[in-house]
Every structure is written in C-alpha cells, then in structure tokens.
Short mmCIF file of C-alpha atoms in Angstrom, two decimals:
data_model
loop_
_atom_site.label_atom_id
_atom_site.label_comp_id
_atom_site.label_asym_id
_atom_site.label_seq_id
_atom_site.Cartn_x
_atom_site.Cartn_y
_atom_site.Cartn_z
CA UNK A 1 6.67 4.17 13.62
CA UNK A 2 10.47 3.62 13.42
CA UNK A 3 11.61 6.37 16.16
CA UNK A 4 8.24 5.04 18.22
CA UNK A 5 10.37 1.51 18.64
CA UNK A 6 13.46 3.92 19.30
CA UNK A 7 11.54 5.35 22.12
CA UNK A 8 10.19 2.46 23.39
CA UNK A 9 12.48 -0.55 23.03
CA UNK A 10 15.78 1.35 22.74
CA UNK A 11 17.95 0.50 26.02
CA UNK A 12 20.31 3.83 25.16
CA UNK A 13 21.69 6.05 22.42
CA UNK A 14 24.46 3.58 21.65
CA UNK A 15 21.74 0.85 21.38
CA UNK A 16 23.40 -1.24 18.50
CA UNK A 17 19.79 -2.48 17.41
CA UNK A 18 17.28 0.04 18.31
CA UNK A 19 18.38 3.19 16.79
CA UNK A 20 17.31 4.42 13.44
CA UNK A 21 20.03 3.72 11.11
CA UNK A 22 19.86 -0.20 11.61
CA UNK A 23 15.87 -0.15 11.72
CA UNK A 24 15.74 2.59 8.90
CA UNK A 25 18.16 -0.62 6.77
CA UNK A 26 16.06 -3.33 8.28
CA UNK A 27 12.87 -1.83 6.50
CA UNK A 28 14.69 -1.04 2.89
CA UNK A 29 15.89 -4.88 3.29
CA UNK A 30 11.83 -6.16 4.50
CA UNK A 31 10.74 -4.13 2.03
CA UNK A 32 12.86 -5.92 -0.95
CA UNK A 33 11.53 -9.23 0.15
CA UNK A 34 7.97 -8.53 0.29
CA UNK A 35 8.69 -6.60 -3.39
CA UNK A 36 9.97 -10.41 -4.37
CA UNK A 37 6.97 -12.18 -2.68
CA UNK A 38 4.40 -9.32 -4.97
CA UNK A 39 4.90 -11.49 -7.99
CA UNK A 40 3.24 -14.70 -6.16
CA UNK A 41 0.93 -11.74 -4.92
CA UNK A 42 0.02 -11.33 -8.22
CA UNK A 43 -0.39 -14.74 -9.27
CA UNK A 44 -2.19 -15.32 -6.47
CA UNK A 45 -4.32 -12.15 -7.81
CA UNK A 46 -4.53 -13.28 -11.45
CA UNK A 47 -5.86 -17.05 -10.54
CA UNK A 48 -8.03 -16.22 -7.59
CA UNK A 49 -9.38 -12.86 -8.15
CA UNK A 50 -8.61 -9.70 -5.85
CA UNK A 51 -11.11 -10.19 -3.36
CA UNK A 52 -9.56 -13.22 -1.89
CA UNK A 53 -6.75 -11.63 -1.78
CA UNK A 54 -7.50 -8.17 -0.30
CA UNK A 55 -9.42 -10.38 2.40
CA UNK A 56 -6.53 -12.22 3.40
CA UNK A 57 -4.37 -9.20 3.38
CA UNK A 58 -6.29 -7.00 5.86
CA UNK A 59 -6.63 -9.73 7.80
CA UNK A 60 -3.17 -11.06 8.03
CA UNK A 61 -1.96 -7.27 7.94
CA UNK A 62 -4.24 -6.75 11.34
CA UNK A 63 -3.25 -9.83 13.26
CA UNK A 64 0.28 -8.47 11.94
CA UNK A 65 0.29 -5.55 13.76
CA UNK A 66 -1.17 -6.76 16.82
CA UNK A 67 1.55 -8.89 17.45
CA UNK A 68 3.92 -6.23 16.19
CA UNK A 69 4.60 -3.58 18.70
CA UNK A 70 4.22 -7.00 21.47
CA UNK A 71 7.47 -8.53 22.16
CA UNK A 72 11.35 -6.56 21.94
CA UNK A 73 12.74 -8.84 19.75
CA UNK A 74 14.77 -7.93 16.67
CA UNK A 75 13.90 -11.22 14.77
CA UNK A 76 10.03 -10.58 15.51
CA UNK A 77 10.56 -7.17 14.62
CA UNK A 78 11.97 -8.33 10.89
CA UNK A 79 9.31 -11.00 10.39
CA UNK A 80 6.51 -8.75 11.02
CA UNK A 81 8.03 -5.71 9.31
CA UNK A 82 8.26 -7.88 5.92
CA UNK A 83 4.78 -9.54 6.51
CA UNK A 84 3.36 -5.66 7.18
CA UNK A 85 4.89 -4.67 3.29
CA UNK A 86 3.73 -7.71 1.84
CA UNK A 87 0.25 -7.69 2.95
CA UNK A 88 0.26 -3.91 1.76
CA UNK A 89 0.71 -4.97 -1.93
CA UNK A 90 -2.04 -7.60 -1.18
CA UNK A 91 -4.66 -5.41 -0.08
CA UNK A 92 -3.44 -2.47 -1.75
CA UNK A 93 -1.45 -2.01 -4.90
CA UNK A 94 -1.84 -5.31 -6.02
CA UNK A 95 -5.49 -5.72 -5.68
CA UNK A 96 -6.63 -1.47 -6.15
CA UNK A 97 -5.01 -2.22 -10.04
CA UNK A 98 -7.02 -5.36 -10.89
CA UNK A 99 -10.44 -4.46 -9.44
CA UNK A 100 -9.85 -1.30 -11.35
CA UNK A 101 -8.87 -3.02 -14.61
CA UNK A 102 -12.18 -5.03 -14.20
CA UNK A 103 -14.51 -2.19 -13.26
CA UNK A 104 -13.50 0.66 -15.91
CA UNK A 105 -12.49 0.13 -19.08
CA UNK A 106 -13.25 3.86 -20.75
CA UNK A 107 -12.15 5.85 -17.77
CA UNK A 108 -9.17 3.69 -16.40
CA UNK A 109 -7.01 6.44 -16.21
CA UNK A 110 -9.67 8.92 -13.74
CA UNK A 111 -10.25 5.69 -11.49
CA UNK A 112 -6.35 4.72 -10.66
CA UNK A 113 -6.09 8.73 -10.19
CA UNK A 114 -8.76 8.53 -7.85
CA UNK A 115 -7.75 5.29 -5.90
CA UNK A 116 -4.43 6.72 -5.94
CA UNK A 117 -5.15 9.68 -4.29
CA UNK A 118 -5.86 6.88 -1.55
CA UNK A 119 -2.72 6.77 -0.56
CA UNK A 120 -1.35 10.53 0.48
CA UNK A 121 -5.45 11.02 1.48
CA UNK A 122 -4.31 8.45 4.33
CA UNK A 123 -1.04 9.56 5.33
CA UNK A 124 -2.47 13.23 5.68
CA UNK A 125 -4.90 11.97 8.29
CA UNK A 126 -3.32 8.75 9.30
CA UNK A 127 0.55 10.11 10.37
CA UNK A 128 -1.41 12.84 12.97
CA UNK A 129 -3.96 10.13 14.06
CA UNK A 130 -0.70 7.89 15.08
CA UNK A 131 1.19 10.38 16.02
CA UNK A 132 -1.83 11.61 18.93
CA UNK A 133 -2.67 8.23 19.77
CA UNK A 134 1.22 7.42 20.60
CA UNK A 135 1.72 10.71 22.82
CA UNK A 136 -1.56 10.00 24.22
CA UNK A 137 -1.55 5.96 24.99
CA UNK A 138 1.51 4.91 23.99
CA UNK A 139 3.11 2.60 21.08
CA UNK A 140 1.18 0.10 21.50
CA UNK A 141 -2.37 1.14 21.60
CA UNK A 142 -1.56 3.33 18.46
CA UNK A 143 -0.37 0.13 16.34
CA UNK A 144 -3.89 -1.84 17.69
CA UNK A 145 -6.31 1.03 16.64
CA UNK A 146 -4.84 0.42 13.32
CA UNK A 147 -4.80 -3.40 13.71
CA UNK A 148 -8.16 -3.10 14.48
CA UNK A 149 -9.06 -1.29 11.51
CA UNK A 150 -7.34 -3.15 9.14
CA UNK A 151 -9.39 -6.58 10.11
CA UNK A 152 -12.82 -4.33 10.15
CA UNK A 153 -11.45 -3.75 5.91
CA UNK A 154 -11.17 -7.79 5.72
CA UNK A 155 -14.66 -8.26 7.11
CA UNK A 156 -15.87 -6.07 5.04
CA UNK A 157 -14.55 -6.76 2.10
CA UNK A 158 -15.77 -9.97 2.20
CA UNK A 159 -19.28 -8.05 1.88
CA UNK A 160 -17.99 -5.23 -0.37
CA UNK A 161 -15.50 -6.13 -2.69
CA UNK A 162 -16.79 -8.19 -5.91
CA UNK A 163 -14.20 -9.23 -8.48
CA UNK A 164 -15.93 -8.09 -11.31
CA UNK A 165 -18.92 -6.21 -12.54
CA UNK A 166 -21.00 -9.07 -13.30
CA UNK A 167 -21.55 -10.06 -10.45
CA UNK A 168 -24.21 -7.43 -9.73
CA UNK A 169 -25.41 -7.25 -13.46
CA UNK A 170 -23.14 -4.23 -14.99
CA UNK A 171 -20.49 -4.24 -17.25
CA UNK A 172 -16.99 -1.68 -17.53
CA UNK A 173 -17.42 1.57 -16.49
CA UNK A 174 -20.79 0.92 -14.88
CA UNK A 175 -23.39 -0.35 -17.76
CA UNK A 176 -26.04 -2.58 -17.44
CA UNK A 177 -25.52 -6.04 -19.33
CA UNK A 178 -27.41 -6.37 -22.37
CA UNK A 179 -27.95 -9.60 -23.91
CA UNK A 180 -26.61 -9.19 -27.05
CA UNK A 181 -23.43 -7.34 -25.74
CA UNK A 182 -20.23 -10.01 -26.48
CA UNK A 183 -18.64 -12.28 -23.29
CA UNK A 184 -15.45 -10.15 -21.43
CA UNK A 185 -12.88 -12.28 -21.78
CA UNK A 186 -9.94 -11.95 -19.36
CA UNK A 187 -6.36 -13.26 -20.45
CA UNK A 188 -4.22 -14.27 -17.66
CA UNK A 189 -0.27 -14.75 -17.92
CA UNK A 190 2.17 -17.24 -16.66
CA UNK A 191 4.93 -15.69 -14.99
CA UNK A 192 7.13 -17.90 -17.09
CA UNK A 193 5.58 -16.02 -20.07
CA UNK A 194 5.93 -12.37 -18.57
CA UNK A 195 9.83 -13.06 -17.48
CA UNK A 196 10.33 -13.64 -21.42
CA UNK A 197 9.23 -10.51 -22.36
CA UNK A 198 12.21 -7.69 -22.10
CA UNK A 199 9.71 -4.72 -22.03
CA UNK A 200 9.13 -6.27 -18.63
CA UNK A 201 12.50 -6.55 -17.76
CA UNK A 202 12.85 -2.59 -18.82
CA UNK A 203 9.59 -1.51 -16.55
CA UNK A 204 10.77 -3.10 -13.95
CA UNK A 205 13.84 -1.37 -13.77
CA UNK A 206 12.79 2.30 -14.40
CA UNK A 207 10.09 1.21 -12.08
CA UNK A 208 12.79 0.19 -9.44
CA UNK A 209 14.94 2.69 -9.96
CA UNK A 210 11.83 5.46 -9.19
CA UNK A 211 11.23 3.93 -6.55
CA UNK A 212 14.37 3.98 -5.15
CA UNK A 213 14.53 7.63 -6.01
CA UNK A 214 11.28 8.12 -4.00
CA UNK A 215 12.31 6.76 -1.00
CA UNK A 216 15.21 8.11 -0.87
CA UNK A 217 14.00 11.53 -1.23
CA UNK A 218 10.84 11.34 1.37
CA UNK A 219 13.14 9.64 3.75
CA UNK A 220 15.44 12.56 3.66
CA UNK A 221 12.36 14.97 3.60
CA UNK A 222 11.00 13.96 6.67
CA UNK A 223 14.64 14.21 8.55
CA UNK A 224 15.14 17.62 7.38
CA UNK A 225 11.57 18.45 8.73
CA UNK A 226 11.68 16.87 11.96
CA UNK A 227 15.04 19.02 12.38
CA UNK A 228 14.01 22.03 11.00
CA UNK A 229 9.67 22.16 12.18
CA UNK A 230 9.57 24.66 14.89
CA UNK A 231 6.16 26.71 14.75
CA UNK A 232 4.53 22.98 13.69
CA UNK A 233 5.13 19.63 15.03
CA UNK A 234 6.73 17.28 12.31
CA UNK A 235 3.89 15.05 11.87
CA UNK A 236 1.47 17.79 11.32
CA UNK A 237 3.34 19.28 8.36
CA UNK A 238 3.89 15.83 6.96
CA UNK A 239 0.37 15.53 7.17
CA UNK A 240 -0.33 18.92 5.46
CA UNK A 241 2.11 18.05 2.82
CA UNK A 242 0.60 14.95 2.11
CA UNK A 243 -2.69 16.83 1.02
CA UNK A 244 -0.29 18.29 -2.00
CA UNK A 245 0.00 14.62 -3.01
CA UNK A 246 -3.91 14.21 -3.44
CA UNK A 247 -4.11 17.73 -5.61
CA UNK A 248 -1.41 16.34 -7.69
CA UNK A 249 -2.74 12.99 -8.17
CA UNK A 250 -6.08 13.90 -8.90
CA UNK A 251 -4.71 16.55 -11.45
CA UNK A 252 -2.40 14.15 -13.36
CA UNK A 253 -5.15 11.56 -13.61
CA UNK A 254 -7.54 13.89 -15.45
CA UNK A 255 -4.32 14.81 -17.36
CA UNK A 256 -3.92 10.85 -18.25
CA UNK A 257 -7.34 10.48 -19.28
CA UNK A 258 -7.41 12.95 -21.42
CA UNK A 259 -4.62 12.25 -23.11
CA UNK A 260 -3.72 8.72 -22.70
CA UNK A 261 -0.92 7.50 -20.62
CA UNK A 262 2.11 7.81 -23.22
CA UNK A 263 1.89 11.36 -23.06
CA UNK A 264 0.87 11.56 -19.61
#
C-alpha cells in the first residue's frame, strides 16, 4: 500500500513526506504503538470474551480504511495507520489465540497451525487482488473493497463467532456435554500479575526480537524482488511465495502436535 500513497499523494521524488523511507519509519513507529495498545487488547479479550472484540475490530478496521486512502494528510495518515495495526491484533492475533484456546484443548497445536496458515493464505490472494484493483480503479477503490469486506467479517461475526463451546452444547475439541463431565473453569490474569512474572519479561523479548528479525527480512525481500522481478510482476511472486508460507505452517503444526511445542 505504501508505494500506492507514493504514487498517489507524492508531489515529486524529493517529496520530504511521501516517499518510502519516511512512510516505510512511520509504519515501524504505528506499528510499536498499536503493539503497546495489544495488552489492553488483551484485557479487553480476557474480561469480555473474543467475540466482542473481533466485532469491534472489523468494524473499526473497515470504517478505518474507508477514511484512509480519503484525505493527503500526514497526521491522518499516522492515526489511521496505527488504528489499522491495532484493530489487526483485535480481530486477528489477539482474538484467533483465545477462541482457539477455548475450542481445542487435545489438538491445540493442529488448530493455531491451521488458523495460522490464515495469514500467508491471504497475502497470496490478497497482495494480487490489491495490486489489480489499484492498476485497474485506482488507490482508493482498492482500500474500500477491502473496507468493505472487513465490516461484512464484523456483521458476521456477530452471527458466527461464539466465545466458547457451550454455547451450542459441545465441549474442547468438539464433544457433546455430558452431565456428569466437570465445569471448565477459565483463569484470567491481571496484567499487574503477568508483569511480575520474568518468564514474561523473557518471551517478550525473544518474541520482539523475532519479530524484528522478520520484518526486517520480508521488508528487504520484497525490495530486492520488486528490483530484480522481470518475467513476473512483483506482486505476483509475492503472492506465489506466500503459498510456501501455508505448506510450512501447516507442516510445522502437525510437527507441534505431535510432539508438543518444546520440541517443536
């Protein structure tokens, strides 16, 4: 989307604003702010249960992105690049772990392989879809096809999504509910209780610190393919690589639940 603005907003090469160095930094910095605004994300999550928050997150995510691509202004742009992040972890990583959590209990591991694969499955098709519907009707109709969809997921949700099994008479991993089988109990922490924990503390920075590694590495994959792709169009081999990223996943979570996460 990035070089789309370029295109569109950009009012010359020197453009101290529009060009992709500042907007490539403007994301990293949106992104860090929406990472700080996950842990009420997750509180949110724990006390109110991941529908209401995978709701709330398409929906604000689509009315997001209708404004987004509206008005050339930097300060717009910033708000509703953060707000576009931080309604991802709401409707997406945030929410995909509980519901999963709640759901499986014997076959955790397949089912976060399989709703992972979500994620490269979307940027195989949804990087070509964007990149058609931008040559084809411009910046701004691409961004609201998306918009679009993205409320359709909150409406549906609200239909779709239920917070835990019981709700339609099963237990974990798809069981009916017998009446001698004992009460789930779900423990919720305090944030205040997590932050005192330095395993936490650990995670969070190997977790960071991959993540930074990751970013770094696609970012620099997709320059060197848009300057190298010559028999294929950039998008279309991102796309194709993607599909490697749904193999993988799918792979490592059979892997995981076969043999349990430490040695996966």
């Amino acid at each position: 989307v990035i070089p789309s603005f370029i295109d569109t907003f950009a009012s010359g090469p020197d453009d101290p604003i529009w060009n992709i160095a500042t907007l490539s930094l403007t994301n990293t910095i949106c992104a860090i702010v929406a990472s700080i605004l996950g842990i009420f994300i997750g509180q949110w999550v724990d006390k109110k249960g991941a529908k209401q928050v995978m709701i709330v997150g398409y929906i604000v995510g689509g009315i997001v992105h209708f404004v987004f691509p509206m008005f050339p202004s930097y300060a717009l742009f910033c708000i509703c690049l953060m707000l576009s992040h931080a309604t991802m972890l709401a409707f997406s990583q945030m929410t995909t772990q509980s519901l999963i959590a709640h759901w499986f209990n014997k076959k955790k591991g397949i089912a976060l392989g399989i709703g992972a694969i979500g994620i490269p499955g979307g940027n195989a098709i949804i990087i070509k879809m964007y990149d058609v519907l931008y040559h084809a009707y411009g910046l701004r109709i691409a961004v609201w096809v998306f918009a679009f969809l993205m409320i359709v997921m909150g409406v549906v949700s609200i239909f779709w999504v239920k917070d835990d099994p019981r709700e339609v008479g099963l237990t974990p991993d798809g069981l009916p509910v017998e009446n001698d089988q004992p009460e789930i109990v779900n423990k919720s922490y305090s944030f205040a209780q997590v932050a005192k924990t330095g395993k936490v503390w650990l995670v969070i920075l190997i977790y960071g610190i991959l993540q930074c590694t990751v970013i770094a590495c696609v970012a620099r994959l997709v320059d060197y393919v848009v300057e190298k792709s010559i028999a294929f169009d950039a998008p279309t081999i991102v796309s194709l690589g993607a599909l490697g990223g749904i193999a993988g996943g799918f792979l490592l979570s059979v892997f995981d639940q076969k043999f349990g996460t430490r040695n996966h």
